[in-house]
Amino acid sequence: MTKFAFRIVDVFAAIPFAGNPLAVVTTPEELDAGLMQRITRWLNFSETVFLLPPTDEGADYRVRIFTPARELPFAGHPTLGTCHAWLEAGGVPRDDKVVVQQCDAGLVRVRHGGEALAFAAPPTIRSGPVSDEELREIVEVLRISVEDVVSARWVDNGPGWVAVRLASAQTVLAVDAVRSYPKVIDIGVFGLHPAGHPSAYEIRAFFSDPLGGVVEDPVCGSLNASVAQWLVGEGVVSAPYQVSQGSRVQCDGRILIDQDGEGQIWVGGHTITRFSGTAEI
């Protein structure tokens, strides 16, 4: 049995213990993939990250990201939470403003040094409108009608997201999705808040667990990244702005969206370690 350092990081939280928890396990070399999957399933967070030395000379560190069901090439709240854990453990980035994370999706930049960390939204690997058949499945999962959908499109930057816009934030908060579904799903749903609200829109994220259950994610960075690319790109909203997520699962997430002069979308949020210690593996 070997001991490894671990941290449980609260990501995107507006108040303590209200964000998305992330387990970060630091290992000097890769564990067996099956063991990493079992650890992740046992911890039962939406994601667990294994923090490793980089193999790309352009990266500061490397991650492998697991959900209880599978490994992901990229995920948002694990990117911010791992960067936080690496810096807190004494990691020194090569750039005094940007940390570079290596993951299966490539190199991801994370801005640091300000009030909150922020990652550069990666490009989508699948975009465009959904088919009529796909839309029928989406509304079946969300238990709404096709007429409730303002627009829908693929916004997959790794996890598999498809996103649906509804008429308002209140309509989004009223969605009562199915508790199980025979196919793997990764569905985001969002709606604009009225003018003057602190957040531009409300967003929710639903995905499949290993047993076919449908789970709502407390706060999701990858979905927020690709939805921001969609909405800012079409002029629906203008950055910088804030997004709210998690209230239906007793969380209180705040996602900070910005855009730099080159058009790059940055997804930020507060991160703090809530627990740390030694994992015996």
CSV table of C-alpha atoms in Angstrom, one decimal:
chain,number,residue,atom,x,y,z
A,1,MET,CA,0.0,0.0,0.0
A,2,THR,CA,1.3,3.4,-1.0
A,3,LYS,CA,0.4,6.8,0.4
A,4,PHE,CA,-0.4,9.7,-1.9
A,5,ALA,CA,-1.4,13.3,-1.1
A,6,PHE,CA,-4.9,14.3,-1.9
A,7,ARG,CA,-7.1,17.4,-1.7
A,8,ILE,CA,-10.8,17.9,-2.0
A,9,VAL,CA,-11.4,21.3,-3.7
A,10,ASP,CA,-14.6,23.3,-3.7
A,11,VAL,CA,-14.9,24.7,-7.2
A,12,PHE,CA,-17.2,27.6,-8.4
A,13,ALA,CA,-18.7,28.0,-4.9
A,14,ALA,CA,-20.5,31.3,-4.1
A,15,ILE,CA,-20.5,30.2,-0.4
A,16,PRO,CA,-18.6,27.4,1.4
A,17,PHE,CA,-19.6,23.8,0.5
A,18,ALA,CA,-21.8,25.0,-2.3
A,19,GLY,CA,-19.7,24.4,-5.4
A,20,ASN,CA,-18.7,21.2,-7.2
A,21,PRO,CA,-16.3,19.1,-5.1
A,22,LEU,CA,-13.3,17.7,-6.8
A,23,ALA,CA,-10.8,15.0,-5.5
A,24,VAL,CA,-7.3,15.6,-6.6
A,25,VAL,CA,-4.9,12.7,-6.0
A,26,THR,CA,-1.2,13.4,-6.7
A,27,THR,CA,0.8,10.4,-7.9
A,28,PRO,CA,4.5,10.4,-9.2
A,29,GLU,CA,3.5,8.0,-12.0
A,30,GLU,CA,0.3,6.6,-13.5
A,31,LEU,CA,-1.7,4.1,-11.6
A,32,ASP,CA,-3.5,1.3,-13.4
A,33,ALA,CA,-6.5,2.8,-15.3
A,34,GLY,CA,-8.9,0.3,-13.8
A,35,LEU,CA,-7.7,1.3,-10.3
A,36,MET,CA,-8.2,5.0,-11.0
A,37,GLN,CA,-11.7,4.2,-12.2
A,38,ARG,CA,-12.5,2.2,-9.1
A,39,ILE,CA,-11.2,5.0,-6.8
A,40,THR,CA,-13.3,7.5,-8.7
A,41,ARG,CA,-16.4,5.3,-8.5
A,42,TRP,CA,-15.9,4.8,-4.7
A,43,LEU,CA,-15.4,8.5,-4.0
A,44,ASN,CA,-18.5,9.2,-6.1
A,45,PHE,CA,-17.8,12.8,-7.0
A,46,SER,CA,-18.8,13.9,-10.5
A,47,GLU,CA,-15.0,13.8,-11.3
A,48,THR,CA,-11.7,12.7,-9.7
A,49,VAL,CA,-8.4,13.9,-11.0
A,50,PHE,CA,-5.0,12.1,-10.9
A,51,LEU,CA,-2.3,14.7,-11.0
A,52,LEU,CA,0.9,13.6,-12.7
A,53,PRO,CA,4.2,15.0,-14.0
A,54,PRO,CA,3.9,16.3,-17.6
A,55,THR,CA,5.1,14.5,-20.6
A,56,ASP,CA,4.8,17.5,-22.9
A,57,GLU,CA,7.6,20.0,-22.5
A,58,GLY,CA,5.1,22.9,-22.9
A,59,ALA,CA,3.0,21.8,-19.8
A,60,ASP,CA,3.4,22.5,-16.1
A,61,TYR,CA,1.6,19.3,-15.1
A,62,ARG,CA,-0.6,16.5,-16.5
A,63,VAL,CA,-4.0,15.2,-15.5
A,64,ARG,CA,-6.2,12.2,-16.1
A,65,ILE,CA,-9.8,13.0,-15.4
A,66,PHE,CA,-12.4,10.3,-14.4
A,67,THR,CA,-16.1,10.3,-13.8
A,68,PRO,CA,-17.6,7.3,-12.0
A,69,ALA,CA,-18.5,6.0,-15.4
A,70,ARG,CA,-15.5,6.8,-17.7
A,71,GLU,CA,-12.4,8.8,-18.4
A,72,LEU,CA,-12.8,12.2,-20.0
A,73,PRO,CA,-10.3,14.0,-22.3
A,74,PHE,CA,-11.2,17.4,-20.7
A,75,ALA,CA,-13.5,18.8,-18.0
A,76,GLY,CA,-13.9,22.3,-16.6
A,77,HIS,CA,-14.2,22.2,-12.9
A,78,PRO,CA,-11.4,19.6,-12.7
A,79,THR,CA,-9.2,21.9,-14.6
A,80,LEU,CA,-9.6,24.8,-12.2
A,81,GLY,CA,-9.6,22.5,-9.1
A,82,THR,CA,-6.4,20.8,-10.2
A,83,CYS,CA,-4.6,24.0,-11.0
A,84,HIS,CA,-5.6,25.3,-7.5
A,85,ALA,CA,-4.2,22.1,-5.9
A,86,TRP,CA,-1.0,22.2,-7.9
A,87,LEU,CA,-0.3,25.8,-7.0
A,88,GLU,CA,-1.2,25.3,-3.3
A,89,ALA,CA,1.2,22.3,-3.2
A,90,GLY,CA,4.0,24.6,-4.3
A,91,GLY,CA,3.9,24.2,-8.1
A,92,VAL,CA,5.7,27.0,-9.9
A,93,PRO,CA,4.5,27.7,-13.4
A,94,ARG,CA,6.9,28.7,-16.2
A,95,ASP,CA,4.7,31.7,-16.9
A,96,ASP,CA,3.9,34.1,-14.1
A,97,LYS,CA,0.3,34.6,-15.4
A,98,VAL,CA,-0.7,31.3,-17.1
A,99,VAL,CA,-0.4,27.7,-15.9
A,100,VAL,CA,-0.4,25.1,-18.7
A,101,GLN,CA,-2.3,21.8,-18.1
A,102,GLN,CA,-1.7,18.7,-20.2
A,103,CYS,CA,-4.8,16.5,-20.6
A,104,ASP,CA,-6.0,14.1,-23.3
A,105,ALA,CA,-7.6,17.0,-25.1
A,106,GLY,CA,-4.2,18.7,-25.4
A,107,LEU,CA,-2.8,21.7,-23.6
A,108,VAL,CA,-5.2,24.0,-21.6
A,109,ARG,CA,-4.2,27.4,-20.3
A,110,VAL,CA,-5.3,28.6,-16.9
A,111,ARG,CA,-5.0,32.2,-15.8
A,112,HIS,CA,-3.9,32.7,-12.2
A,113,GLY,CA,-2.7,35.5,-9.9
A,114,GLY,CA,-6.1,37.3,-9.8
A,115,GLU,CA,-9.1,36.8,-7.5
A,116,ALA,CA,-10.2,33.6,-9.4
A,117,LEU,CA,-8.6,31.1,-11.7
A,118,ALA,CA,-9.9,30.9,-15.2
A,119,PHE,CA,-9.3,28.4,-18.1
A,120,ALA,CA,-9.3,29.1,-21.8
A,121,ALA,CA,-12.3,27.4,-23.3
A,122,PRO,CA,-11.1,24.7,-25.7
A,123,PRO,CA,-12.6,24.4,-29.2
A,124,THR,CA,-15.6,22.2,-29.6
A,125,ILE,CA,-15.1,18.8,-31.3
A,126,ARG,CA,-18.8,18.6,-32.3
A,127,SER,CA,-21.1,21.5,-33.0
A,128,GLY,CA,-24.1,22.4,-35.1
A,129,PRO,CA,-27.8,21.8,-34.9
A,130,VAL,CA,-29.4,18.6,-33.5
A,131,SER,CA,-31.5,16.3,-35.6
A,132,ASP,CA,-35.3,16.0,-35.1
A,133,GLU,CA,-34.7,12.5,-33.6
A,134,GLU,CA,-32.1,13.8,-31.2
A,135,LEU,CA,-34.4,16.7,-30.2
A,136,ARG,CA,-37.2,14.2,-29.4
A,137,GLU,CA,-34.8,12.3,-27.1
A,138,ILE,CA,-33.7,15.4,-25.4
A,139,VAL,CA,-37.2,16.6,-24.6
A,140,GLU,CA,-38.1,13.1,-23.4
A,141,VAL,CA,-35.2,13.2,-20.9
A,142,LEU,CA,-36.0,16.7,-19.8
A,143,ARG,CA,-39.8,16.0,-19.7
A,144,ILE,CA,-40.7,19.1,-21.7
A,145,SER,CA,-42.2,19.5,-25.2
A,146,VAL,CA,-40.5,20.4,-28.4
A,147,GLU,CA,-42.4,23.7,-28.4
A,148,ASP,CA,-40.6,24.7,-25.1
A,149,VAL,CA,-37.2,24.7,-26.9
A,150,VAL,CA,-36.0,28.0,-28.3
A,151,SER,CA,-32.9,26.5,-29.8
A,152,ALA,CA,-30.6,23.4,-29.5
A,153,ARG,CA,-27.2,22.5,-30.7
A,154,TRP,CA,-24.2,20.3,-30.1
A,155,VAL,CA,-21.6,22.0,-27.9
A,156,ASP,CA,-19.3,19.1,-27.2
A,157,ASN,CA,-15.7,20.0,-26.1
A,158,GLY,CA,-14.9,16.5,-24.7
A,159,PRO,CA,-17.6,15.2,-22.3
A,160,GLY,CA,-20.3,15.0,-25.0
A,161,TRP,CA,-22.5,18.0,-24.3
A,162,VAL,CA,-25.6,19.0,-26.3
A,163,ALA,CA,-27.3,22.2,-25.1
A,164,VAL,CA,-30.9,23.4,-25.1
A,165,ARG,CA,-32.1,27.0,-24.6
A,166,LEU,CA,-35.5,27.5,-23.0
A,167,ALA,CA,-37.6,30.6,-22.8
A,168,SER,CA,-36.3,31.8,-19.4
A,169,ALA,CA,-34.3,31.0,-16.3
A,170,GLN,CA,-37.5,30.2,-14.4
A,171,THR,CA,-38.4,27.7,-17.1
A,172,VAL,CA,-35.0,26.1,-16.7
A,173,LEU,CA,-35.4,25.9,-12.9
A,174,ALA,CA,-38.8,24.2,-13.4
A,175,VAL,CA,-37.4,21.3,-15.5
A,176,ASP,CA,-37.9,17.9,-13.8
A,177,ALA,CA,-35.8,15.5,-15.8
A,178,VAL,CA,-36.2,11.7,-15.8
A,179,ARG,CA,-34.3,9.8,-13.1
A,180,SER,CA,-33.0,7.1,-15.5
A,181,TYR,CA,-32.6,6.7,-19.3
A,182,PRO,CA,-31.5,3.7,-21.4
A,183,LYS,CA,-28.9,5.7,-23.4
A,184,VAL,CA,-25.9,7.7,-22.3
A,185,ILE,CA,-26.9,11.4,-22.1
A,186,ASP,CA,-25.0,14.7,-21.5
A,187,ILE,CA,-27.5,17.5,-21.8
A,188,GLY,CA,-27.2,21.1,-20.8
A,189,VAL,CA,-30.3,23.4,-20.5
A,190,PHE,CA,-30.2,27.1,-20.0
A,191,GLY,CA,-32.4,30.2,-20.1
A,192,LEU,CA,-31.8,34.0,-19.7
A,193,HIS,CA,-32.5,35.8,-16.5
A,194,PRO,CA,-34.4,39.2,-16.8
A,195,ALA,CA,-32.4,42.4,-17.2
A,196,GLY,CA,-30.8,43.5,-13.9
A,197,HIS,CA,-30.3,40.1,-12.5
A,198,PRO,CA,-26.8,39.4,-11.2
A,199,SER,CA,-26.4,36.4,-13.6
A,200,ALA,CA,-27.0,36.5,-17.3
A,201,TYR,CA,-28.6,33.1,-17.3
A,202,GLU,CA,-29.3,30.0,-15.3
A,203,ILE,CA,-27.8,26.7,-16.5
A,204,ARG,CA,-28.3,23.0,-15.5
A,205,ALA,CA,-26.3,19.9,-16.6
A,206,PHE,CA,-27.6,16.3,-16.7
A,207,PHE,CA,-25.5,13.2,-17.3
A,208,SER,CA,-25.7,9.5,-17.0
A,209,ASP,CA,-24.2,7.6,-14.1
A,210,PRO,CA,-22.6,4.1,-14.4
A,211,LEU,CA,-26.0,2.4,-13.7
A,212,GLY,CA,-28.1,4.3,-16.2
A,213,GLY,CA,-29.4,6.9,-13.7
A,214,VAL,CA,-29.6,10.6,-14.7
A,215,VAL,CA,-27.6,12.8,-12.4
A,216,GLU,CA,-27.6,16.6,-12.2
A,217,ASP,CA,-24.1,18.1,-12.0
A,218,PRO,CA,-23.7,20.9,-9.3
A,219,VAL,CA,-21.6,23.2,-11.4
A,220,CYS,CA,-20.1,22.4,-14.8
A,221,GLY,CA,-17.1,24.2,-16.3
A,222,SER,CA,-17.0,22.4,-19.7
A,223,LEU,CA,-20.7,23.0,-20.5
A,224,ASN,CA,-20.4,26.7,-19.4
A,225,ALA,CA,-17.4,27.1,-21.7
A,226,SER,CA,-19.1,25.8,-24.9
A,227,VAL,CA,-22.4,27.5,-24.1
A,228,ALA,CA,-20.5,30.8,-23.6
A,229,GLN,CA,-18.8,30.3,-27.0
A,230,TRP,CA,-22.2,29.8,-28.6
A,231,LEU,CA,-24.0,32.8,-27.0
A,232,VAL,CA,-21.2,35.3,-27.1
A,233,GLY,CA,-20.5,34.3,-30.7
A,234,GLU,CA,-24.1,35.0,-31.7
A,235,GLY,CA,-24.3,38.2,-29.7
A,236,VAL,CA,-27.0,36.9,-27.3
A,237,VAL,CA,-24.8,38.0,-24.3
A,238,SER,CA,-21.7,40.1,-24.0
A,239,ALA,CA,-18.7,39.2,-21.8
A,240,PRO,CA,-17.8,39.7,-19.0
A,241,TYR,CA,-20.8,38.2,-17.2
A,242,GLN,CA,-21.8,35.7,-14.5
A,243,VAL,CA,-23.8,32.5,-14.7
A,244,SER,CA,-25.7,30.7,-11.9
A,245,GLN,CA,-25.9,26.9,-11.5
A,246,GLY,CA,-26.8,24.3,-8.9
A,247,SER,CA,-29.7,25.6,-6.9
A,248,ARG,CA,-31.9,22.6,-7.7
A,249,VAL,CA,-29.3,20.3,-6.1
A,250,GLN,CA,-28.8,22.5,-3.0
A,251,CYS,CA,-25.6,24.2,-4.4
A,252,ASP,CA,-24.8,27.8,-5.2
A,253,GLY,CA,-22.4,27.9,-8.2
A,254,ARG,CA,-21.1,31.1,-9.8
A,255,ILE,CA,-19.3,30.9,-13.1
A,256,LEU,CA,-17.4,34.0,-14.4
A,257,ILE,CA,-17.2,34.3,-18.2
A,258,ASP,CA,-14.8,36.7,-19.8
A,259,GLN,CA,-13.5,37.3,-23.4
A,260,ASP,CA,-10.1,38.7,-24.2
A,261,GLY,CA,-9.1,41.0,-27.1
A,262,GLU,CA,-8.4,38.0,-29.3
A,263,GLY,CA,-11.8,36.6,-28.8
A,264,GLN,CA,-10.8,33.8,-26.5
A,265,ILE,CA,-13.5,32.8,-23.9
A,266,TRP,CA,-12.2,32.4,-20.4
A,267,VAL,CA,-14.2,30.4,-17.7
A,268,GLY,CA,-13.4,31.3,-14.2
A,269,GLY,CA,-14.5,30.7,-10.6
A,270,HIS,CA,-13.4,30.6,-7.0
A,271,THR,CA,-11.5,27.6,-5.7
A,272,ILE,CA,-10.6,26.6,-2.2
A,273,THR,CA,-9.4,23.4,-0.5
A,274,ARG,CA,-11.8,22.0,2.0
A,275,PHE,CA,-10.0,18.8,3.0
A,276,SER,CA,-6.6,17.5,2.5
A,277,GLY,CA,-4.5,14.5,3.7
A,278,THR,CA,-3.1,11.2,2.6
A,279,ALA,CA,-4.7,8.6,0.4
A,280,GLU,CA,-3.6,5.0,1.0
A,281,ILE,CA,-3.8,3.1,-2.3
